[in-house]
Short mmCIF file of C-alpha atoms in Angstrom, two decimals:
data_model
loop_
_atom_site.label_atom_id
_atom_site.label_comp_id
_atom_site.label_asym_id
_atom_site.label_seq_id
_atom_site.Cartn_x
_atom_site.Cartn_y
_atom_site.Cartn_z
CA MET K 1 95.56 119.65 78.09
CA LYS K 2 99.33 118.86 78.13
CA GLU K 3 100.31 115.35 79.25
CA ASP K 4 103.35 115.01 81.60
CA THR K 5 106.48 113.78 80.03
CA LEU K 6 108.79 110.57 81.18
CA HIS K 7 112.40 110.99 81.74
CA ALA K 8 113.98 107.44 82.03
CA SER K 9 117.48 106.26 81.98
CA PRO K 10 118.69 102.78 80.97
CA THR K 11 121.44 102.60 83.44
CA SER K 12 119.82 103.17 86.92
CA ALA K 13 116.35 102.11 88.13
CA GLU K 14 116.68 104.70 90.94
CA SER K 15 117.50 107.64 88.49
CA VAL K 16 113.97 107.18 86.68
CA LYS K 17 111.81 110.00 87.36
CA LEU K 18 108.02 109.03 86.15
CA ALA K 19 105.18 111.66 85.84
CA PRO K 20 104.61 113.83 88.67
CA VAL K 21 101.64 112.68 90.94
CA ALA K 22 99.84 115.87 90.52
CA ALA K 23 97.20 116.22 87.95
CA PRO K 24 97.90 118.18 85.00
CA VAL K 25 97.33 122.06 84.94
CA ILE K 26 93.75 122.77 84.54
CA GLY K 27 93.12 124.03 80.72
CA ARG K 28 90.09 125.16 79.37
CA ARG K 29 88.43 121.73 78.48
CA TRP K 30 89.03 120.56 82.08
CA ALA K 31 87.72 123.86 83.74
CA LEU K 32 84.33 123.21 82.01
CA ASP K 33 83.57 120.34 84.66
CA PRO K 34 82.88 122.57 87.57
CA VAL K 35 80.77 124.98 84.98
CA MET K 36 78.87 121.66 84.25
CA MET K 37 78.14 121.23 87.64
CA PHE K 38 76.62 124.58 88.19
CA ALA K 39 74.72 124.12 85.06
CA ALA K 40 73.24 120.81 86.97
CA LEU K 41 72.44 122.84 90.11
CA ALA K 42 70.65 125.44 87.92
CA ILE K 43 68.43 122.66 86.17
CA ALA K 44 67.62 121.32 89.78
CA VAL K 45 66.72 124.45 91.06
CA LEU K 46 64.53 125.13 88.22
CA LEU K 47 62.76 121.80 88.72
CA THR K 48 61.69 122.82 92.13
CA TRP K 49 59.66 125.50 90.41
CA VAL K 50 58.09 123.09 87.60
CA LEU K 51 57.33 120.08 89.58
CA PRO K 52 54.96 119.72 92.18
CA SER K 53 56.33 119.06 95.74
CA GLY K 54 55.42 115.84 98.21
CA GLN K 55 56.91 113.28 100.45
CA TYR K 56 56.56 110.01 101.95
CA GLU K 57 56.47 109.17 105.41
CA ARG K 58 59.80 107.77 106.64
CA ARG K 59 60.86 105.20 109.38
CA GLY K 60 63.58 107.49 110.54
CA GLY K 61 65.13 111.02 110.52
CA SER K 62 67.89 110.35 108.01
CA GLU K 63 68.16 110.72 104.35
CA THR K 64 68.71 106.93 104.05
CA ALA K 65 65.70 106.09 106.20
CA LEU K 66 63.39 103.57 104.68
CA VAL K 67 60.14 105.28 103.08
CA VAL K 68 56.72 103.67 103.76
CA PRO K 69 54.97 102.66 100.77
CA GLY K 70 51.67 104.12 100.15
CA THR K 71 52.21 107.11 102.37
CA TYR K 72 52.91 109.80 99.66
CA ARG K 73 51.27 112.80 99.93
CA ALA K 74 51.26 116.07 98.07
CA ILE K 75 52.36 119.30 99.70
CA PRO K 76 51.19 122.64 98.54
CA LYS K 77 53.85 124.82 96.95
CA LEU K 78 53.75 128.48 97.27
CA VAL K 79 54.98 129.72 93.83
CA ASP K 80 55.59 133.47 93.80
CA ALA K 81 57.92 134.52 90.86
CA SER K 82 58.12 138.03 91.94
CA ALA K 83 59.83 136.85 95.21
CA LEU K 84 63.10 135.10 94.32
CA ALA K 85 64.48 135.51 97.78
CA PRO K 86 64.59 132.29 99.81
CA GLN K 87 61.35 131.16 101.22
CA ALA K 88 60.61 129.29 104.17
CA GLN K 89 59.74 125.60 103.96
CA THR K 90 57.30 124.34 106.63
CA ALA K 91 55.75 120.68 107.30
CA THR K 92 52.48 121.87 105.41
CA GLN K 93 53.72 123.93 102.89
CA ALA K 94 56.65 123.68 100.25
CA ALA K 95 58.31 126.51 98.18
CA PRO K 96 60.56 126.46 95.14
CA LEU K 97 64.23 127.22 95.91
CA SER K 98 65.78 130.68 95.06
CA PRO K 99 68.33 131.05 92.35
CA ALA K 100 70.79 131.64 95.29
CA ALA K 101 70.44 127.91 96.20
CA ILE K 102 72.74 127.41 93.02
CA PHE K 103 75.51 128.75 95.06
CA THR K 104 74.50 127.99 98.68
CA ALA K 105 74.27 124.42 97.74
CA VAL K 106 77.81 124.05 97.21
CA PRO K 107 79.16 124.78 100.73
CA ALA K 108 75.97 122.78 101.95
CA GLY K 109 77.31 119.73 99.90
CA LEU K 110 80.91 120.28 101.02
CA VAL K 111 79.63 120.16 104.93
CA LYS K 112 77.70 117.17 104.14
CA LEU K 113 80.59 115.33 102.70
CA ALA K 114 83.35 116.77 105.14
CA ASN K 115 84.48 113.48 106.11
CA LEU K 116 84.96 111.98 102.78
CA ILE K 117 86.61 115.43 101.32
CA PHE K 118 89.01 115.49 104.24
CA MET K 119 89.94 111.65 103.49
CA VAL K 120 90.41 112.80 99.76
CA LEU K 121 92.65 115.75 100.59
CA LEU K 122 94.80 113.89 103.05
CA GLY K 123 95.47 111.59 100.33
CA GLY K 124 98.13 113.78 99.74
CA MET K 125 100.28 111.33 101.50
CA LEU K 126 101.02 109.86 98.06
CA GLY K 127 102.83 113.07 97.24
CA VAL K 128 105.25 112.21 100.11
CA PHE K 129 105.66 108.72 98.80
CA ARG K 130 106.44 109.79 95.21
CA SER K 131 109.10 112.31 96.36
CA THR K 132 111.15 109.63 97.94
CA GLY K 133 111.83 107.90 94.69
CA ALA K 134 110.77 104.47 96.02
CA PHE K 135 107.62 104.42 93.69
CA ASP K 136 109.72 105.02 90.60
CA ALA K 137 112.27 102.36 91.45
CA GLY K 138 109.42 99.93 92.40
CA ILE K 139 107.64 100.37 89.06
CA GLU K 140 111.06 99.89 87.09
CA ARG K 141 111.63 96.69 89.05
CA LEU K 142 108.03 95.25 88.63
CA LEU K 143 107.92 96.14 84.84
CA GLY K 144 111.41 94.96 84.49
CA LEU K 145 110.47 91.48 85.96
CA THR K 146 107.18 91.21 83.92
CA GLY K 147 108.92 92.62 80.71
CA GLY K 148 106.28 95.15 80.39
CA ARG K 149 103.84 93.05 78.72
CA VAL K 150 100.62 95.18 78.56
CA MET K 151 98.61 92.18 77.37
CA VAL K 152 99.51 90.25 80.71
CA LEU K 153 99.49 93.07 83.36
CA THR K 154 96.03 94.65 82.23
CA PRO K 155 93.85 91.53 82.82
CA ILE K 156 95.44 90.88 86.04
CA VAL K 157 95.29 94.48 87.32
CA MET K 158 91.61 94.80 86.12
CA ILE K 159 90.57 91.43 87.69
CA ILE K 160 91.96 92.50 91.09
CA LEU K 161 90.54 95.97 91.31
CA SER K 162 87.02 94.77 90.03
CA ALA K 163 87.07 91.88 92.40
CA GLY K 164 87.66 94.30 95.30
CA SER K 165 84.66 96.50 93.99
CA THR K 166 82.27 93.73 93.37
CA PHE K 167 82.76 91.66 96.38
CA LEU K 168 83.72 94.23 99.08
CA GLY K 169 82.18 97.32 97.57
CA MET K 170 85.58 99.18 97.42
CA ILE K 171 85.55 102.49 95.32
CA THR K 172 86.47 105.33 97.40
CA GLU K 173 89.54 103.38 98.48
CA TYR K 174 90.57 103.49 94.71
CA LEU K 175 90.69 107.32 94.46
CA ILE K 176 94.19 107.94 95.70
CA VAL K 177 95.55 104.99 93.58
CA ILE K 178 94.45 106.84 90.37
CA PRO K 179 97.67 108.71 89.79
CA LEU K 180 100.01 105.72 90.53
CA VAL K 181 98.12 103.59 87.90
CA ILE K 182 98.36 106.14 85.26
CA ALA K 183 102.23 106.44 86.06
CA ILE K 184 102.55 102.74 85.58
CA ALA K 185 100.42 102.90 82.28
CA GLU K 186 102.88 105.98 80.91
CA ARG K 187 105.87 103.88 81.85
CA LEU K 188 104.50 101.24 79.76
CA GLY K 189 104.16 103.53 76.80
CA MET K 190 100.46 104.14 77.17
CA SER K 191 98.37 107.34 77.41
CA ARG K 192 97.24 108.95 80.73
CA LEU K 193 93.57 108.02 79.41
CA PHE K 194 94.50 104.39 79.17
CA GLY K 195 95.73 103.92 82.72
CA PHE K 196 92.62 105.93 84.06
CA THR K 197 90.31 103.86 82.21
CA LEU K 198 92.24 100.37 83.19
CA LEU K 199 91.23 101.59 86.84
CA THR K 200 88.15 103.15 86.55
CA LEU K 201 86.38 100.70 84.49
CA ALA K 202 87.43 97.72 86.52
CA ALA K 203 86.02 99.58 89.63
CA LYS K 204 82.54 100.47 87.94
CA VAL K 205 82.14 97.06 86.40
CA GLY K 206 82.65 95.64 89.74
CA TYR K 207 79.90 98.01 91.21
CA LEU K 208 77.71 97.39 88.04
CA ALA K 209 77.45 93.52 89.10
CA SER K 210 77.65 93.93 92.80
CA VAL K 211 78.14 90.21 93.28
CA THR K 212 78.42 90.49 97.39
CA ASN K 213 78.80 94.36 97.42
CA PRO K 214 77.55 95.14 101.04
CA LEU K 215 76.78 98.92 100.25
CA ALA K 216 73.97 97.70 97.65
CA LEU K 217 72.90 94.39 98.94
CA LEU K 218 72.71 94.85 102.64
CA ILE K 219 70.06 97.61 102.29
CA ALA K 220 68.13 96.48 99.15
CA GLN K 221 67.62 92.66 99.58
CA PRO K 222 66.11 92.74 103.24
CA ILE K 223 63.45 95.17 101.96
CA VAL K 224 62.16 92.77 99.42
CA GLY K 225 62.35 89.99 101.77
CA VAL K 226 65.38 87.79 100.21
CA PRO K 227 68.40 86.69 102.10
CA VAL K 228 71.52 89.08 102.07
CA PHE K 229 73.93 87.95 99.45
CA SER K 230 71.51 85.34 97.82
CA GLY K 231 71.30 85.00 93.92
CA ALA K 232 75.14 85.67 93.74
CA LEU K 233 75.53 83.21 90.86
CA VAL K 234 73.47 85.40 88.39
CA ARG K 235 75.33 88.35 89.34
CA PHE K 236 78.72 86.73 89.16
CA THR K 237 77.96 85.55 85.86
CA LEU K 238 77.21 89.06 84.70
CA TRP K 239 80.32 90.28 86.41
CA ALA K 240 82.24 87.89 84.23
CA ILE K 241 80.62 88.88 81.23
CA PHE K 242 81.05 92.69 81.78
CA LEU K 243 84.60 92.36 82.93
CA LEU K 244 85.78 90.31 79.88
CA LEU K 245 84.18 92.94 77.67
CA ALA K 246 85.83 95.79 79.65
CA ILE K 247 89.44 93.94 79.53
CA GLY K 248 89.14 93.60 75.80
CA PHE K 249 87.70 97.40 75.68
CA VAL K 250 90.84 98.70 77.20
CA LEU K 251 93.41 96.51 75.42
CA ARG K 252 91.96 97.63 72.13
CA MET K 253 92.32 101.43 73.15
CA GLU K 254 96.05 101.78 72.29
CA PRO K 255 97.32 98.41 70.50
CA ARG K 256 100.45 99.96 69.82
CA PRO K 257 102.19 101.49 72.84
CA ARG K 258 104.62 104.68 72.43
CA LYS K 259 108.36 103.98 72.37
CA VAL K 260 109.94 104.34 75.83
CA ALA K 261 113.19 104.02 77.55
CA PRO K 262 114.23 100.36 78.02
CA LEU K 263 112.95 98.59 81.10
CA VAL K 264 115.38 97.82 83.78
CA SER K 265 115.25 95.28 86.51
CA ARG K 266 117.31 96.11 89.23
CA PRO K 267 117.40 95.36 92.98
CA LEU K 268 115.55 98.08 95.30
CA SER K 269 117.71 99.71 97.85
CA THR K 270 117.11 99.03 101.33
CA SER K 271 115.26 102.37 101.86
CA HIS K 272 113.10 101.92 98.77
CA PHE K 273 112.19 98.51 99.80
CA ILE K 274 111.17 99.60 103.46
CA ILE K 275 108.96 102.32 102.13
CA ILE K 276 107.33 100.42 99.42
CA ALA K 277 106.58 97.64 102.43
CA ILE K 278 105.06 100.59 104.55
CA VAL K 279 102.70 101.65 101.71
CA CYS K 280 101.75 98.13 100.85
CA GLY K 281 101.05 97.44 104.49
CA ALA K 282 98.96 100.70 104.67
CA LEU K 283 96.75 99.51 101.80
CA ALA K 284 96.30 96.16 103.43
CA ILE K 285 95.42 97.82 106.70
CA LEU K 286 92.85 100.01 104.44
CA GLY K 287 91.33 97.01 102.96
CA TYR K 288 90.88 95.23 106.28
CA GLY K 289 89.67 98.12 107.96
CA SER K 290 87.02 98.91 105.30
CA THR K 291 85.68 95.18 105.08
CA VAL K 292 86.16 93.79 108.50
CA LEU K 293 86.62 96.81 111.04
CA GLY K 294 83.81 98.91 109.44
CA TRP K 295 86.35 101.95 108.95
CA ARG K 296 84.88 104.77 107.11
CA ASP K 297 86.39 108.20 105.82
CA SER K 298 87.70 109.82 109.04
CA GLN K 299 89.64 106.38 109.66
CA PHE K 300 90.94 106.44 106.33
CA ALA K 301 92.39 110.14 106.55
CA THR K 302 94.00 108.96 109.89
CA LEU K 303 95.53 106.22 108.25
CA TYR K 304 96.86 108.32 105.36
CA VAL K 305 98.50 110.99 107.78
CA VAL K 306 100.08 107.92 109.70
CA THR K 307 101.51 106.50 106.43
CA ALA K 308 102.93 109.86 105.25
CA LEU K 309 104.70 110.22 108.60
CA CYS K 310 106.21 106.85 108.28
CA VAL K 311 107.37 107.20 104.83
CA GLY K 312 108.85 110.46 105.52
CA LEU K 313 110.68 108.85 108.46
CA ALA K 314 111.91 105.95 106.54
CA ALA K 315 113.20 108.02 103.88
CA ARG K 316 115.09 110.31 106.41
CA MET K 317 113.14 113.08 104.90
CA PRO K 318 113.71 116.80 106.52
CA ALA K 319 110.38 117.97 107.90
CA ARG K 320 109.94 120.79 105.60
CA GLU K 321 110.60 118.93 102.36
CA GLY K 322 108.08 116.45 103.78
CA ALA K 323 105.32 118.92 104.33
CA HIS K 324 105.95 120.53 101.16
CA ALA K 325 105.37 117.14 99.35
CA PHE K 326 102.50 116.41 101.34
CA VAL K 327 100.86 119.85 100.50
CA GLU K 328 101.78 119.12 96.66
CA GLY K 329 99.91 115.97 97.01
CA MET K 330 96.75 117.51 98.66
CA ASN K 331 96.89 120.20 95.74
CA SER K 332 96.36 117.49 93.06
CA MET K 333 93.24 116.49 94.93
CA MET K 334 91.61 119.77 95.52
CA LEU K 335 89.42 119.97 92.55
CA ALA K 336 88.32 116.35 93.11
CA ALA K 337 87.24 117.66 96.63
CA LEU K 338 85.49 120.59 95.29
CA LEU K 339 83.40 118.41 92.65
CA LEU K 340 82.36 116.03 95.38
CA GLY K 341 80.76 118.80 97.26
CA MET K 342 79.03 120.23 94.28
CA ALA K 343 77.62 117.07 93.11
CA ARG K 344 76.04 116.47 96.56
CA GLY K 345 74.79 119.95 96.24
CA VAL K 346 72.38 118.86 93.38
CA GLU K 347 70.62 116.20 95.66
CA ILE K 348 70.33 118.88 98.25
CA VAL K 349 68.54 121.11 96.17
CA LEU K 350 66.09 118.37 95.13
CA ARG K 351 65.57 117.21 98.54
CA GLU K 352 65.12 120.91 99.99
CA GLY K 353 62.46 121.31 96.98
CA ARG K 354 60.80 118.12 98.05
CA ILE K 355 60.61 116.79 94.51
CA LEU K 356 62.34 113.76 94.89
CA ASP K 357 59.55 111.75 96.37
CA THR K 358 57.32 113.29 93.88
CA ILE K 359 59.40 111.81 90.86
CA ILE K 360 59.45 108.22 92.41
CA ALA K 361 55.75 108.28 93.31
CA PHE K 362 54.93 109.20 89.54
CA ALA K 363 57.13 106.67 88.15
CA SER K 364 55.68 103.89 90.35
CA ASP K 365 52.32 104.73 89.21
CA GLN K 366 53.19 104.23 85.70
CA VAL K 367 54.35 100.55 86.03
CA ALA K 368 51.65 99.05 88.32
CA HIS K 369 49.40 97.38 85.65
CA LEU K 370 52.00 96.04 83.14
CA ALA K 371 53.43 92.61 82.32
CA PRO K 372 56.33 91.55 84.51
CA VAL K 373 58.75 90.93 81.57
CA VAL K 374 58.22 94.76 80.93
CA VAL K 375 57.99 95.92 84.37
CA ALA K 376 61.51 94.66 85.12
CA PRO K 377 63.41 96.58 82.69
CA ILE K 378 61.36 99.38 83.40
CA ILE K 379 62.22 99.19 86.98
CA MET K 380 66.13 99.20 85.90
CA GLY K 381 65.35 101.97 83.83
CA LEU K 382 63.67 103.97 86.66
CA GLU K 383 66.78 103.33 88.70
CA MET K 384 68.84 104.83 86.07
CA VAL K 385 66.95 108.01 86.26
CA LEU K 386 67.05 108.22 89.94
CA THR K 387 70.94 107.71 89.84
CA LEU K 388 71.09 110.99 87.85
CA LEU K 389 69.28 112.66 90.89
CA ILE K 390 70.61 110.26 93.73
CA PRO K 391 74.12 108.86 92.93
CA SER K 392 74.34 107.43 96.54
CA THR K 393 73.69 103.81 96.44
CA SER K 394 72.23 103.63 99.95
CA ALA K 395 69.97 106.68 99.92
CA LYS K 396 68.34 105.66 96.46
CA ALA K 397 67.75 101.90 97.79
CA ALA K 398 65.96 103.32 100.75
CA LEU K 399 64.00 105.72 98.69
CA SER K 400 63.00 103.47 95.89
CA ILE K 401 63.09 99.88 96.82
CA PRO K 402 60.13 99.96 99.45
CA ILE K 403 57.85 101.16 96.71
CA LEU K 404 59.10 99.45 93.41
CA GLY K 405 59.39 95.98 95.39
CA PRO K 406 55.66 95.66 96.19
CA ILE K 407 54.80 97.12 92.96
CA GLY K 408 56.79 94.48 91.22
CA ALA K 409 55.79 91.70 93.20
CA SER K 410 52.09 92.52 92.46
CA VAL K 411 52.53 91.83 88.90
CA GLY K 412 54.94 88.96 89.26
CA VAL K 413 58.44 90.33 89.48
CA SER K 414 60.25 88.68 92.20
CA GLY K 415 62.19 90.53 94.87
CA GLN K 416 65.59 89.08 93.94
CA THR K 417 65.01 90.41 90.20
CA THR K 418 64.01 93.67 91.55
CA VAL K 419 67.26 93.94 93.43
CA LEU K 420 68.95 93.11 90.32
CA ALA K 421 67.26 95.56 88.22
CA PHE K 422 68.08 98.18 91.03
CA ILE K 423 72.14 97.19 91.09
CA LEU K 424 72.31 97.16 87.26
CA GLY K 425 70.55 100.54 86.84
CA ASN K 426 72.53 102.11 89.52
CA GLY K 427 75.79 100.74 88.09
CA LEU K 428 75.07 101.58 84.59
CA VAL K 429 74.35 105.19 85.00
CA ASN K 430 77.28 105.79 87.64
CA MET K 431 79.67 104.77 84.77
CA PHE K 432 79.12 108.17 83.29
CA SER K 433 76.95 110.45 85.52
CA PRO K 434 77.81 114.00 85.71
CA THR K 435 76.28 114.15 89.12
CA SER K 436 78.41 111.42 90.47
CA GLY K 437 80.43 112.99 92.79
CA MET K 438 82.87 110.30 93.07
CA LEU K 439 83.15 109.72 89.30
CA LEU K 440 83.95 113.55 89.07
CA ALA K 441 86.60 113.04 91.68
CA PHE K 442 88.21 110.31 89.97
CA LEU K 443 88.44 112.37 86.65
CA ALA K 444 90.01 115.09 88.68
CA ALA K 445 92.42 112.72 90.14
CA GLY K 446 93.60 111.55 86.79
CA GLY K 447 93.21 114.85 84.87
CA ILE K 448 90.71 113.45 82.55
CA PRO K 449 88.04 115.89 81.07
CA TYR K 450 84.44 114.75 81.62
CA GLY K 451 83.75 115.09 78.05
CA ARG K 452 86.43 112.93 76.98
CA TRP K 453 85.38 110.24 79.23
CA PHE K 454 81.98 110.28 78.01
CA ARG K 455 82.47 110.00 74.47
CA LEU K 456 85.04 107.17 75.25
CA ILE K 457 82.56 105.17 77.48
CA LEU K 458 79.46 105.76 75.76
CA PRO K 459 79.44 102.87 73.24
CA LEU K 460 80.27 100.35 76.01
CA PHE K 461 77.70 101.78 78.17
CA ALA K 462 75.06 101.11 75.48
CA LEU K 463 76.30 97.39 75.06
CA TYR K 464 76.19 97.08 78.72
CA THR K 465 72.69 98.60 78.64
CA VAL K 466 71.58 95.99 76.28
CA ILE K 467 72.93 92.99 77.98
CA ALA K 468 71.53 94.36 81.42
CA THR K 469 68.06 94.75 79.72
CA ALA K 470 68.19 91.19 78.62
CA ALA K 471 69.28 89.89 81.88
CA VAL K 472 66.56 91.16 83.79
CA MET K 473 63.89 90.14 81.21
CA LEU K 474 65.52 86.75 81.32
CA ALA K 475 65.36 86.74 85.07
CA VAL K 476 61.79 87.06 85.01
CA MET K 477 61.20 84.33 82.59
CA LEU K 478 63.35 81.92 84.61
CA HIS K 479 61.58 82.83 87.89
CA TYR K 480 64.92 84.22 89.39
#
């Protein structure tokens, strides 16, 4: 994969042209990521033929409705290998999915995530922003004022990003920022992978600890009967440990930056200042809308379109030029949107084959009579396995916590510790899960092949897993 090049001038900040916002041209290694998702879909379809079907009763009709513990029942499955065409599913009889589901699940996943996908694509407003030259000039101004000190900028940026993730549950909001962070890293003489890791690892560590992350805690904690956001001190301590290790990991990636053009700190032009103010204001509105007003994907998409329009007007950009820049920005997010739909397709296959409930029922039976200090890390391990099947935090909480919570309580594992095991297992695997649509979208936006990310993050994942296992075991012993 060929990385973008830098073009800088030491005499004028406005003449600087950073790496374009679009992701690099898709090469052979990067093109393997959609192939990998098709392989995951094929494995999911195969499992519907191998595993028995069954289901729990639920208190509602949605995928995130809470299951009723003790209500699992097996469903007879008609397995006719001679008939590979799609077979009808009924309330009393299941059937394995046809191989055609490998392909039909992709558009089904795209439909399920339509709002999120449109939000991702409309993040093309960054193409308009970059085409004005305001971002390039602003970065030169910022780096000139700070002296471009990587050792100073990296911890500050990672703490801010991770705080938004661990306290507010922000993750999708960071997707469109990835090309900008990468551009900053490259201007500092660092690689594209350095910039991507800086942002992604900070966000993932925040989710791993979930100090007050509402997406994880608002569902999980009430199920086990503990106050929402309680036990935050332990999670905050873990967040500090994980984040400190992440910062050290990123700083050790590239101790010697490449040589770049001299940093120049010149005042911004009036138009550039106004454009940067518009984008910063939009990001502030995005954070406020997400955490206070309850905005979701459709509102975010609307905000992106309005921001692009305001930026174009402030730059006095011709309509045709603005439209072209917006479409170019959308093009850089196209693969990310496709991978989101494909990842959701894996979950759809497992649900339609009615084997998700079977997996959780079998796993819960295996831990019912073990010692609590053993059960807690096993619960974390089960959540790690489930995260490969159900990347959605809320859906996984609704399926697993009503079952594992009472089982844990019966052997002496508190509800608070069960929730801790849940969020740690969820966060650990989502650091590298090939079925995590959001991770794949991050990789696509950054132009980073999955295999390259997996090899990089694996040692840190192993260290985090050891720490998390010790943490849940210690939580049991301290009656957390």
